[in-house]
């Protein structure tokens, strides 16, 4: 699908644009990641509204997470999440072995230190999607070897 | 999931929504970061330039366009093949001057502004879709054609149509075998 190339390129430009306008330093890095995550949050909210317009009501939290792993991920990234683990107490780990936004970057440990910049938007996407389904959460990502990555979702009980 | 059949047409739309929504979030963030409209416009144009330089390779790989021999052929290809491929619309092309190096693309439908009703207050000279201008400019430069691309009319600013003007500038190198687009 040609649209994918457009989104990939836009995402990469966004990341480099956000980082270009700042200097080095831990604080600045955190601020840039927050900016990208907030953008992803807003997009996730909008997307999930469009997407779940006609779907049936979700039974419980696990059902929502499965929806994110299958339908949502398939629509956005053309594949499902490869592995979903949970401790049944509000923590879910979504593992994607070939994350679309990282496949073009490297296949292994090269550029590992830059991977987090490219995951911030997607973390926000998940958090925004869950937020509009009524779940407040914190989403973080970790990469040990590209292009596989894990998204950790911590549900906040209100 | 158990309902694949009627889902299929939705996937395509959601994909386009992803790009449109991301672009909207980006413009909103830029409006927060920069006070002056010109800065936001310039930023969007530069970003589009970066995207265009890479997008043109994707475009050339996917489409089988033959070598072009005139500016109007190139503009036709941008309107009928490239726009159709990436945004699903086909703008119409008008040639603006007799020396045939100034063209306009008229967009009657612009998917990027699908969720935008009007420009925010105080942002009346914001070119919301300036990314498109940068993309066209970057793509043309990668095939060794210098061009000026700007918005001549914008529906969001109250005009009746959205019009992108492409002015081809004098090329630097004349090597014929490089003029493939």
Coordinates of C-alpha atoms in Angstrom, one line a residue:
Chain A
X1 CA 0.0 0.0 0.0
X2 CA 1.6 3.2 -1.1
X3 CA 0.2 5.1 1.9
X4 CA 2.6 3.3 4.1
X5 CA 5.6 4.9 2.5
X6 CA 4.2 8.3 3.1
X7 CA 3.5 7.7 6.8
X8 CA 6.9 6.1 7.3
X9 CA 8.7 9.0 5.7
X10 CA 6.6 11.6 7.6
X11 CA 7.3 9.8 10.9
X12 CA 11.0 9.8 10.2
X13 CA 11.0 13.5 9.3
X14 CA 9.0 14.3 12.4
X15 CA 11.5 12.6 14.6
X16 CA 14.5 14.2 13.0
X17 CA 12.7 17.6 13.0
X18 CA 11.9 17.5 16.7
X19 CA 15.5 16.6 17.5
X20 CA 17.1 19.1 15.2
X21 CA 15.6 22.0 17.0
X22 CA 17.2 21.1 20.3
X23 CA 20.7 20.7 21.7
X24 CA 22.2 17.8 23.5
X25 CA 21.4 16.8 27.0
X26 CA 19.2 14.4 28.9
X27 CA 16.5 16.9 29.6
X28 CA 16.1 17.9 26.0
X29 CA 16.0 14.2 25.0
X30 CA 13.2 13.6 27.4
X31 CA 11.3 16.7 26.2
X32 CA 11.5 15.5 22.6
X33 CA 10.3 12.1 23.4
X34 CA 7.4 13.6 25.3
X35 CA 6.5 15.8 22.3
X36 CA 6.5 12.8 20.0
X37 CA 4.5 10.7 22.5
X38 CA 1.9 13.5 22.9
X39 CA 1.5 13.7 19.1
X40 CA 1.0 9.9 19.0
X41 CA -1.5 10.2 21.8
X42 CA -3.7 12.6 19.9
X43 CA -3.5 10.5 16.8
X44 CA -4.3 7.3 18.7
X45 CA -7.4 8.8 20.2
X46 CA -8.7 9.9 16.8
X47 CA -7.8 6.6 15.1
X48 CA -9.5 4.4 17.6
X49 CA -12.7 6.5 17.4
X50 CA -12.8 5.9 13.6
X51 CA -11.9 2.3 14.0
X52 CA -14.3 1.1 16.7
X53 CA -17.4 2.9 15.4
X54 CA -19.1 -0.3 14.4
X55 CA -17.5 -2.9 16.6
X56 CA -19.2 -4.6 19.4
X57 CA -18.6 -3.6 23.0
X58 CA -15.5 -5.1 24.6
X59 CA -16.0 -7.6 27.4
X60 CA -13.1 -6.7 29.5
X61 CA -9.6 -5.3 29.6
X62 CA -8.0 -8.4 28.1
X63 CA -10.4 -8.2 25.2
X64 CA -9.4 -4.6 24.5
X65 CA -5.7 -5.6 24.6
X66 CA -6.3 -8.4 22.2
X67 CA -8.1 -6.0 19.9
X68 CA -5.1 -3.7 20.0
X69 CA -2.8 -6.6 19.2
X70 CA -4.8 -7.9 16.3
X71 CA -7.0 -5.5 14.5
X72 CA -5.5 -2.2 15.5
X73 CA -1.9 -3.3 14.9
X74 CA -2.9 -5.0 11.6
X75 CA -4.5 -1.9 10.3
X76 CA -1.7 0.4 11.3
X77 CA 1.4 -1.8 10.8
X78 CA 0.0 -4.5 8.5
X79 CA 0.8 -7.3 10.9
X80 CA -0.3 -8.6 14.3
X81 CA 1.6 -8.4 17.5
X82 CA 3.6 -11.6 17.8
X83 CA 3.3 -12.2 21.5
X84 CA 1.1 -10.8 24.2
X85 CA 1.9 -11.5 27.8
X86 CA 0.2 -10.4 31.0
X87 CA 0.4 -10.9 34.7
X88 CA -3.4 -10.4 34.9
X89 CA -2.8 -7.6 37.3
X90 CA -2.7 -4.7 34.8
X91 CA 0.6 -5.2 33.1
X92 CA 0.8 -6.3 29.5
X93 CA 3.8 -6.8 27.3
X94 CA 3.3 -6.6 23.5
X95 CA 6.1 -8.0 21.5
X96 CA 6.6 -7.3 17.9
X97 CA 9.4 -9.2 16.3
X98 CA 9.6 -7.1 13.1
X99 CA 8.4 -3.7 14.0
X100 CA 7.5 -1.8 10.8
X101 CA 9.1 1.5 11.8
X102 CA 12.5 -0.1 12.7
X103 CA 12.9 -2.7 9.9
X104 CA 14.6 -0.2 7.6
X105 CA 17.0 1.0 10.2
X106 CA 19.0 -2.0 11.2
X107 CA 18.9 -5.7 11.9
X108 CA 20.7 -6.2 15.2
X109 CA 22.4 -3.9 17.6
X110 CA 23.4 -1.1 15.3
X111 CA 21.8 2.3 16.1
X112 CA 20.2 0.8 19.2
X113 CA 20.7 4.0 21.1
X114 CA 18.4 5.9 18.6
X115 CA 15.7 3.3 18.6
X116 CA 13.7 4.9 21.5
X117 CA 13.1 8.0 19.4
X118 CA 11.3 6.0 16.8
X119 CA 9.2 4.2 19.3
X120 CA 7.9 7.3 21.2
X121 CA 5.1 8.0 18.7
X122 CA 3.9 4.5 18.7
X123 CA 3.8 4.4 22.5
X124 CA 1.6 7.5 22.4
X125 CA -0.5 5.8 19.7
X126 CA -1.2 2.9 22.0
X127 CA -1.8 5.1 25.0
X128 CA -4.2 7.3 23.1
X129 CA -6.1 4.4 21.7
X130 CA -6.5 2.9 25.2
X131 CA -7.5 6.2 26.6
X132 CA -10.5 6.6 24.3
X133 CA -11.5 3.1 25.1
X134 CA -11.7 4.1 28.8
X135 CA -8.3 2.8 30.0
X136 CA -5.7 5.0 31.5
X137 CA -2.3 3.6 31.1
X138 CA 1.4 4.2 30.8
X139 CA 3.2 2.8 27.8
X140 CA 6.9 2.3 27.5
X141 CA 9.0 0.5 24.9
X142 CA 12.2 -1.3 24.9
X143 CA 14.4 -2.7 22.2
X144 CA 17.2 -5.2 22.7
X145 CA 17.8 -6.2 19.1
X146 CA 16.2 -4.4 16.1
X147 CA 13.7 -4.8 14.6
X148 CA 12.1 -6.6 17.5
X149 CA 10.7 -4.5 20.2
X150 CA 8.5 -4.8 23.3
X151 CA 5.8 -2.3 24.4
X152 CA 4.9 -2.5 28.1
X153 CA 1.5 -1.3 29.0
X154 CA 0.7 -0.5 32.7
X155 CA -2.9 0.0 33.4
X156 CA -3.6 2.7 35.9
X157 CA -6.5 1.9 38.2
X158 CA -8.5 5.1 38.7
Chain B
X1 CA -11.4 -11.9 14.4
X2 CA -14.5 -13.4 12.9
X3 CA -15.6 -10.6 10.5
X4 CA -13.0 -10.2 7.8
X5 CA -15.3 -9.7 4.8
X6 CA -16.8 -6.3 5.6
X7 CA -13.6 -5.0 7.3
X8 CA -11.5 -4.9 4.2
X9 CA -12.7 -1.6 2.8
X10 CA -12.1 0.0 6.1
X11 CA -8.5 -0.9 6.4
X12 CA -7.6 1.4 3.5
X13 CA -9.5 4.3 4.9
X14 CA -8.0 3.9 8.4
X15 CA -4.5 3.9 6.8
X16 CA -5.2 7.2 5.1
X17 CA -6.7 8.5 8.4
X18 CA -3.4 7.6 10.1
X19 CA -1.4 9.8 7.8
X20 CA -4.0 12.6 7.9
X21 CA -4.3 12.6 11.7
X22 CA -0.5 12.4 12.1
X23 CA -0.1 15.4 9.9
X24 CA -2.8 17.3 11.8
X25 CA -1.0 16.5 15.1
X26 CA 2.2 17.7 13.6
X27 CA 0.8 21.0 12.4
X28 CA -0.9 21.5 15.8
X29 CA 2.4 20.9 17.6
X30 CA 4.2 23.3 15.2
X31 CA 1.6 26.0 15.9
X32 CA 2.3 25.6 19.6
X33 CA 6.1 25.8 19.1
X34 CA 6.3 28.7 16.6
X35 CA 4.4 31.9 16.9
X36 CA 4.8 33.2 13.4
X37 CA 3.0 31.6 10.5
X38 CA 5.9 32.0 8.2
X39 CA 8.1 29.9 10.5
X40 CA 5.5 27.1 10.5
X41 CA 5.2 27.3 6.7
X42 CA 8.9 27.2 6.3
X43 CA 9.3 24.2 8.6
X44 CA 6.6 22.3 6.8
X45 CA 8.2 23.1 3.5
X46 CA 11.6 21.8 4.7
X47 CA 10.0 18.7 6.1
X48 CA 8.2 18.1 2.8
X49 CA 11.5 18.6 1.0
X50 CA 13.1 15.9 3.0
X51 CA 10.2 13.6 2.4
X52 CA 10.1 14.4 -1.3
X53 CA 13.7 13.5 -1.9
X54 CA 13.0 10.0 -0.6
X55 CA 9.5 9.6 -1.9
X56 CA 10.5 10.1 -5.5
X57 CA 12.5 6.9 -5.4
X58 CA 9.6 5.0 -4.0
X59 CA 7.4 6.5 -6.7
X60 CA 9.8 5.6 -9.5
X61 CA 10.1 2.1 -8.2
X62 CA 6.4 1.6 -8.1
X63 CA 5.2 3.3 -11.2
X64 CA 6.5 2.6 -14.7
X65 CA 6.6 6.1 -16.0
X66 CA 8.4 6.5 -19.2
X67 CA 10.9 9.3 -19.9
X68 CA 9.3 12.7 -20.1
X69 CA 10.1 15.2 -22.8
X70 CA 8.4 18.3 -21.5
X71 CA 7.4 20.1 -18.4
X72 CA 3.7 19.6 -19.1
X73 CA 4.3 15.8 -19.3
X74 CA 6.0 15.9 -15.9
X75 CA 3.2 17.9 -14.4
X76 CA 0.6 15.5 -15.8
X77 CA 2.5 12.6 -14.2
X78 CA 2.6 14.4 -10.9
X79 CA -1.1 15.0 -11.0
X80 CA -2.4 11.8 -12.5
X81 CA 0.0 9.2 -11.2
X82 CA 1.8 10.4 -8.1
X83 CA -1.1 12.2 -6.4
X84 CA -3.4 9.2 -7.3
X85 CA -0.9 6.8 -5.9
X86 CA -0.3 8.5 -2.6
X87 CA -3.3 10.5 -1.8
X88 CA -6.0 8.9 -4.0
X89 CA -6.9 12.2 -5.8
X90 CA -6.3 13.4 -9.3
X91 CA -5.9 17.2 -9.4
X92 CA -6.4 18.9 -12.8
X93 CA -3.5 20.6 -14.5
X94 CA -3.6 24.1 -16.1
X95 CA -0.7 25.7 -17.9
X96 CA -0.3 29.3 -16.8
X97 CA 2.0 30.9 -19.4
X98 CA 2.9 30.6 -23.0
X99 CA 6.5 29.6 -22.3
X100 CA 5.1 26.5 -20.7
X101 CA 7.1 26.4 -17.6
X102 CA 4.4 27.6 -15.1
X103 CA 1.6 25.2 -14.2
X104 CA -1.1 24.9 -11.6
X105 CA -2.6 21.9 -10.0
X106 CA -6.2 22.4 -9.0
X107 CA -7.3 20.2 -6.1
X108 CA -11.0 20.0 -5.6
X109 CA -10.7 17.4 -3.0
X110 CA -7.9 17.5 -0.5
X111 CA -7.6 14.5 1.9
X112 CA -5.2 16.3 4.2
X113 CA -7.8 18.7 5.3
X114 CA -10.5 16.1 5.8
X115 CA -10.8 16.9 9.5
X116 CA -10.0 20.6 9.3
X117 CA -12.9 23.0 9.2
X118 CA -11.0 26.2 9.4
X119 CA -7.7 27.6 10.3
X120 CA -7.2 28.4 14.0
X121 CA -7.8 32.0 15.2
X122 CA -4.8 34.2 14.6
X123 CA -3.3 31.8 12.0
X124 CA -4.7 33.3 8.9
X125 CA -1.6 33.0 6.8
X126 CA -0.9 29.4 7.7
X127 CA -0.5 27.2 4.6
X128 CA -1.8 24.0 6.2
X129 CA -0.7 21.8 3.3
X130 CA 2.7 23.3 2.8
X131 CA 4.2 19.8 3.2
X132 CA 2.8 19.0 -0.3
X133 CA 4.8 21.9 -1.8
X134 CA 8.0 20.7 -0.2
X135 CA 7.4 17.2 -1.3
X136 CA 6.9 18.2 -5.0
X137 CA 9.9 20.5 -4.8
X138 CA 12.2 17.8 -3.2
X139 CA 11.0 15.1 -5.6
X140 CA 11.7 17.3 -8.7
X141 CA 15.1 18.3 -7.4
X142 CA 16.1 14.7 -7.1
X143 CA 15.5 14.3 -10.8
X144 CA 17.5 17.4 -11.5
X145 CA 14.7 19.8 -12.1
X146 CA 14.6 23.0 -10.0
X147 CA 11.2 24.3 -9.4
X148 CA 9.3 26.8 -7.2
X149 CA 6.2 25.3 -5.7
X150 CA 3.8 27.4 -3.7
X151 CA 0.1 27.6 -2.8
X152 CA -1.7 30.1 -5.0
X153 CA -5.1 29.6 -3.6
X154 CA -6.3 27.8 -0.5
X155 CA -9.8 26.7 0.4
X156 CA -9.0 27.0 4.0
X157 CA -8.3 30.7 3.6
X158 CA -11.6 31.3 1.8
X159 CA -10.7 30.8 -1.8
X160 CA -12.9 28.7 -3.9
X161 CA -10.4 26.0 -4.8
X162 CA -7.0 24.9 -3.6
X163 CA -4.3 25.6 -6.2
X164 CA -0.7 24.6 -6.2
X165 CA 1.6 26.5 -8.5
X166 CA 4.7 24.9 -10.0
X167 CA 7.2 27.1 -11.8
X168 CA 10.1 25.2 -13.4
X169 CA 13.3 27.1 -13.2
X170 CA 16.2 27.0 -15.6
X171 CA 18.0 23.7 -15.1
X172 CA 21.6 23.6 -14.2
X173 CA 22.8 20.5 -16.1
X174 CA 21.7 19.6 -19.6
X175 CA 22.7 16.0 -19.6
X176 CA 19.8 14.3 -21.4
X177 CA 20.2 10.9 -19.9
X178 CA 19.4 12.2 -16.5
X179 CA 16.1 13.7 -17.4
X180 CA 14.1 10.6 -16.5
X181 CA 10.9 11.2 -14.6

